[in-house]
Tab-separated table of C-alpha atoms and ligand atoms in Angstrom:
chain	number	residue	atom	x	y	z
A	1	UNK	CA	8.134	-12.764	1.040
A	2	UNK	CA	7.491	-11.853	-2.930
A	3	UNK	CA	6.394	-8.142	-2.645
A	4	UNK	CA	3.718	-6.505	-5.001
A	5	UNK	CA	3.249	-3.358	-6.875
A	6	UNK	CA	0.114	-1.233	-5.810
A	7	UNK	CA	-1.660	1.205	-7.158
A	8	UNK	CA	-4.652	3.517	-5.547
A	9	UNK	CA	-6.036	6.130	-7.527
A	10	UNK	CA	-9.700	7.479	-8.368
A	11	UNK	CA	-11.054	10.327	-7.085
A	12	UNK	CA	-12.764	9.279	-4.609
A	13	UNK	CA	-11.416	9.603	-0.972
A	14	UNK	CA	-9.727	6.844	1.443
A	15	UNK	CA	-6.515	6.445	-1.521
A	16	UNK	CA	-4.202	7.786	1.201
A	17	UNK	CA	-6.221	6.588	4.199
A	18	UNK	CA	-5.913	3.123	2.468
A	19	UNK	CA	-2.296	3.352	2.245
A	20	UNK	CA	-1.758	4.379	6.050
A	21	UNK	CA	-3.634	1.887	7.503
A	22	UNK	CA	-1.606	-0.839	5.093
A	23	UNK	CA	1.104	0.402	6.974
A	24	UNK	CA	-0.379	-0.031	10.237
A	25	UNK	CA	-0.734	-3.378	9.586
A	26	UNK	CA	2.675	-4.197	8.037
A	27	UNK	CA	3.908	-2.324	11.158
A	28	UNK	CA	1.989	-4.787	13.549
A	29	UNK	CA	3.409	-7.738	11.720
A	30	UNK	CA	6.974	-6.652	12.193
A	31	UNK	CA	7.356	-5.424	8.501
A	32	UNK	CA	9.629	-2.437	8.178
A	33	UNK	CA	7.600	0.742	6.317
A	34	UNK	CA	9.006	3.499	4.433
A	35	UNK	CA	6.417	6.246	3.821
A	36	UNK	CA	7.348	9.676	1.471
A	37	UNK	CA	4.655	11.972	0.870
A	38	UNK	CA	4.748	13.599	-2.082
A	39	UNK	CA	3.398	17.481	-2.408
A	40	UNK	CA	2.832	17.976	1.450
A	41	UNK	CA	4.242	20.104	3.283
A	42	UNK	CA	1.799	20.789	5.785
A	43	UNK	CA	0.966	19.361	9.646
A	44	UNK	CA	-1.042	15.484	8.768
A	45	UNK	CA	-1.998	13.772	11.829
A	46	UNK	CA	-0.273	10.913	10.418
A	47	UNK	CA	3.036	12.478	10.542
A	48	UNK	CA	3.020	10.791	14.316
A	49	UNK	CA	3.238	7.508	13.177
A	50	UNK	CA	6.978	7.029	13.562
A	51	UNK	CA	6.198	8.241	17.300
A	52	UNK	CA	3.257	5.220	17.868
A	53	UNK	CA	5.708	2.923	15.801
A	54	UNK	CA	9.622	3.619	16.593
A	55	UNK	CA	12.164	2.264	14.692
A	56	UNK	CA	9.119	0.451	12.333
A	57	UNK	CA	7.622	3.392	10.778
A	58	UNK	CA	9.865	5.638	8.707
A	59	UNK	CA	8.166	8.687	7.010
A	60	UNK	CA	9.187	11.529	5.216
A	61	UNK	CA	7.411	14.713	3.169
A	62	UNK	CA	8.629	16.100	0.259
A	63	UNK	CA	6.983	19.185	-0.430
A	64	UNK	CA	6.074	22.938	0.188
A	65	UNK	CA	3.047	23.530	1.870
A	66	UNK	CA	1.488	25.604	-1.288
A	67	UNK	CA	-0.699	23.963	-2.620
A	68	UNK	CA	0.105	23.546	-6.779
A	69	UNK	CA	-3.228	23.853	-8.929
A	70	UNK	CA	-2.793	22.152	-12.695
A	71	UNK	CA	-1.853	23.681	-15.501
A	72	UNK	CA	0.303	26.232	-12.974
A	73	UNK	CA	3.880	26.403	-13.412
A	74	UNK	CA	5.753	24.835	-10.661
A	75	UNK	CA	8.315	26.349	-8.677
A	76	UNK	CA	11.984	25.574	-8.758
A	77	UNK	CA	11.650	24.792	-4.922
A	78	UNK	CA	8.737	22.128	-6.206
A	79	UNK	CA	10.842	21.016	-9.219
A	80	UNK	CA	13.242	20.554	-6.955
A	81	UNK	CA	11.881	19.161	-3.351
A	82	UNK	CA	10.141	16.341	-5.526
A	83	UNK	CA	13.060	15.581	-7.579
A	84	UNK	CA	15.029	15.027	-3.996
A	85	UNK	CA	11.899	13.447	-2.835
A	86	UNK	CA	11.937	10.359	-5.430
A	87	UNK	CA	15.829	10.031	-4.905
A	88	UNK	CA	15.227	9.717	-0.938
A	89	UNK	CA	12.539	7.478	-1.922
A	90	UNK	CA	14.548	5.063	-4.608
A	91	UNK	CA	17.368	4.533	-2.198
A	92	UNK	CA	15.124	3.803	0.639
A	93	UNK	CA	13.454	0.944	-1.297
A	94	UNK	CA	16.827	-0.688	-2.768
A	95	UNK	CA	18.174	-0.363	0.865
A	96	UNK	CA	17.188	-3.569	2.163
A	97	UNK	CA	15.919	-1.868	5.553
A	98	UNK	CA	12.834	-1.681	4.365
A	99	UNK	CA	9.696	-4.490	3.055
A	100	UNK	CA	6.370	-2.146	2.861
A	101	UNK	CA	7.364	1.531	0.565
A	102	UNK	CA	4.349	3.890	0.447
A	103	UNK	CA	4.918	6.632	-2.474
A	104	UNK	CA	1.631	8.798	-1.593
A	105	UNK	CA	0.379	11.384	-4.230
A	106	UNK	CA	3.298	10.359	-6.433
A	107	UNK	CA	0.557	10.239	-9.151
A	108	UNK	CA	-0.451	13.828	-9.064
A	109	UNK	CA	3.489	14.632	-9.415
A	110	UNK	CA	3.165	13.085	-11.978
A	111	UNK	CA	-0.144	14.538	-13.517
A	112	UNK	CA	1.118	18.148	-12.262
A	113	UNK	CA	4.260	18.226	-14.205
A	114	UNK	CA	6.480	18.034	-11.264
A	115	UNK	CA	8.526	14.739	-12.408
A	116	UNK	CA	8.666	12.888	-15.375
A	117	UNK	CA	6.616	9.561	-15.689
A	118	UNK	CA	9.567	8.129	-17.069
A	119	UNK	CA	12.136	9.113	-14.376
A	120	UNK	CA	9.086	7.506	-12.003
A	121	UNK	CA	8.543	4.239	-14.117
A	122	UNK	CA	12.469	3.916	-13.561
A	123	UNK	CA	12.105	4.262	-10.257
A	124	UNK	CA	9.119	1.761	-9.983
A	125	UNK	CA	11.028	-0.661	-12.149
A	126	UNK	CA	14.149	-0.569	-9.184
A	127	UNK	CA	11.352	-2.083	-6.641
A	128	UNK	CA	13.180	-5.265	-5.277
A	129	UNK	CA	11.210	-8.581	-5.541
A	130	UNK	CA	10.937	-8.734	-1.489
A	131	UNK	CA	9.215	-5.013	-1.215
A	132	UNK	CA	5.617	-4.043	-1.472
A	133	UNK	CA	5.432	-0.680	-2.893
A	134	UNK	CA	2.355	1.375	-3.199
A	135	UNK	CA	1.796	4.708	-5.076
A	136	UNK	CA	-1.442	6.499	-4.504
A	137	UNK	CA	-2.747	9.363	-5.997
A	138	UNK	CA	-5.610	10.614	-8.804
A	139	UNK	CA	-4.741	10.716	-12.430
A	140	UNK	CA	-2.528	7.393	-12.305
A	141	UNK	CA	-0.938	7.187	-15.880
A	142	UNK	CA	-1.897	4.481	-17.897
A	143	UNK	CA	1.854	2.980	-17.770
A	144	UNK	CA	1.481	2.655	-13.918
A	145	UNK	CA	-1.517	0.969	-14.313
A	146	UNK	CA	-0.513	-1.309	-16.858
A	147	UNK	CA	2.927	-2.080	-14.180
A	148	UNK	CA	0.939	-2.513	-11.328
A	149	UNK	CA	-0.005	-6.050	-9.775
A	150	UNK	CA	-2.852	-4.482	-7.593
A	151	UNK	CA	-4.801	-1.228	-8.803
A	152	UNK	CA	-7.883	-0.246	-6.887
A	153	UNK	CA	-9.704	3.127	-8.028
A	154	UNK	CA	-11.636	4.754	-5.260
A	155	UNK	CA	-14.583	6.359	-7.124
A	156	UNK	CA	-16.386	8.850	-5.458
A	157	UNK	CA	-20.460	8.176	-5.224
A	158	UNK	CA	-21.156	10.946	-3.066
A	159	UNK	CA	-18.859	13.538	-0.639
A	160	UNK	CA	-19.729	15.865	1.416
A	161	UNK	CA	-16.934	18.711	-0.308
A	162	UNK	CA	-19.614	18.819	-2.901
A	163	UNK	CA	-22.530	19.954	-0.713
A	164	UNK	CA	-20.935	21.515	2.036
A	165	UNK	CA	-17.909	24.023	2.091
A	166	UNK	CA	-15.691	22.210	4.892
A	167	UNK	CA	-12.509	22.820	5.296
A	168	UNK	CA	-9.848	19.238	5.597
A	169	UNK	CA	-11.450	18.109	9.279
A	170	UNK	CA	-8.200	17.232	11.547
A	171	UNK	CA	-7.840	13.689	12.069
A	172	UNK	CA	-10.141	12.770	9.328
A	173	UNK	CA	-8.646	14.902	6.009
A	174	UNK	CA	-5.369	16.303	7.862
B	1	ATP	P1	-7.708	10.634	2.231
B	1	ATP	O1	-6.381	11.358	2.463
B	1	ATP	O2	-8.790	11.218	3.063
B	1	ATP	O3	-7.594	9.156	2.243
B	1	ATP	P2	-7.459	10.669	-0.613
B	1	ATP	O4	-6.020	10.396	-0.420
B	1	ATP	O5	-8.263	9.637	-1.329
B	1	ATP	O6	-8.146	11.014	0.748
B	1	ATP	P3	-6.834	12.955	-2.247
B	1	ATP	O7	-7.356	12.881	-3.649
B	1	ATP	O8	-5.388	12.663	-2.020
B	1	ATP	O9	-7.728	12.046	-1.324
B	1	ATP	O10	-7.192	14.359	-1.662
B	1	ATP	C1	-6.370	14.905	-0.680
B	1	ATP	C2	-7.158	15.835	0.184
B	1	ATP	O11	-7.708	16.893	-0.622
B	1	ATP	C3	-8.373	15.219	0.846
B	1	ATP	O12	-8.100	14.487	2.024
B	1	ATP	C4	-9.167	16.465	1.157
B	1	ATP	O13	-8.689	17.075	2.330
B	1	ATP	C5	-8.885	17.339	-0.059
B	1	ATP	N1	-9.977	17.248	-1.047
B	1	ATP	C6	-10.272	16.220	-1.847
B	1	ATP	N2	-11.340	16.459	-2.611
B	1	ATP	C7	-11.740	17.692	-2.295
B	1	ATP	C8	-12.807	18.539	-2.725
B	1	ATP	N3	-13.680	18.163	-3.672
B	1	ATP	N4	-12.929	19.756	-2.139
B	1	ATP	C9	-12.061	20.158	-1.191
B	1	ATP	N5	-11.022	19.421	-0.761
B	1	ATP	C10	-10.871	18.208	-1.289
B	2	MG	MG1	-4.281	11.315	-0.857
């Protein structure tokens, strides 16, 4: 099957939660999923899915669990972690083992100064014509969007982060 190149972005939630349950779905119809997370190093509830879905779901973080604010200068250990992240991530897609790739928050890498939208274009470029890669993430460049087959920004109409102070709700955030 042709694959496509998606793109979620916006910032509205569900860009990740969109991604996921694409691969949920790939997974039921016998597709093979890569999924690297980008900038997450913490405990998500979906790092189970390779436990629901063995030898389907593959999925891999790429990150320290600090979270990096803009305009602060990343770490070497960030620098680094990502640059190792979208390597793993490359030679998972060219494999052949693979027909869905999920690249989530690969955008903000971007938009935080972690990796170069060029070294990322290259890598989006390398897609083979039978894989579906998405990237998700606010702040998608305008080359991304311009490359992409499919881009759907989630635009936030109302959240409740902006009237209430909760923390990321387990199961539905994290
Ligand atoms: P989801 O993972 O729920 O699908 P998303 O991928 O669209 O959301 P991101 O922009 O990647 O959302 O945000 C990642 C996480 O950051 C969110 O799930 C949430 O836990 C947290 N977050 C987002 N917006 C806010 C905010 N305004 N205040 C506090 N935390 C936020
Ligand atoms: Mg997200």
């Amino acid at each position: 099957m042709k694959g496509k190149f998606q793109l979620y972005t916006g910032n509205g939630k569900g860009k990740t939660t969109a991604a996921l349950g694409l691969a949920v779905r790939a997974a039921c119809a016998g597709m093979k999923v890569y999924i690297g997370q980008f900038m997450k190093g913490r405990d998500y509830s979906e790092l189970c899915l390779p436990e629901h879905f063995p030898g389907t779901i593959t999925m891999e973080q790429y990150g320290t669990p600090r979270l990096i604010c803009k305009g602060e200068k990343p770490s070497e250990e960030d620098l680094r972690s990502a640059a190792v992240g979208l390597d793993t991530i490359r030679t998972a897609m060219v494999s052949g083992n693979y027909d869905l790739v999920i690249a989530d928050e690969l955008n903000v890498t971007v938009h935080m100064g972690i990796l170069n939208e060029e070294d990322v274009m290259e890598f989006i470029c390398r897609r083979p014509d039978d894989v579906e890669l998405v990237l998700t993430g606010r702040y998608a460049p305008a080359g991304f969007v311009e490359a992409a087959d499919l881009v759907t920004e989630m635009r936030e109409v109302k959240h409740y982060y902006a009237a209430e102070n909760l923390p990321a709700r387990k199961g539905i955030e994290s």
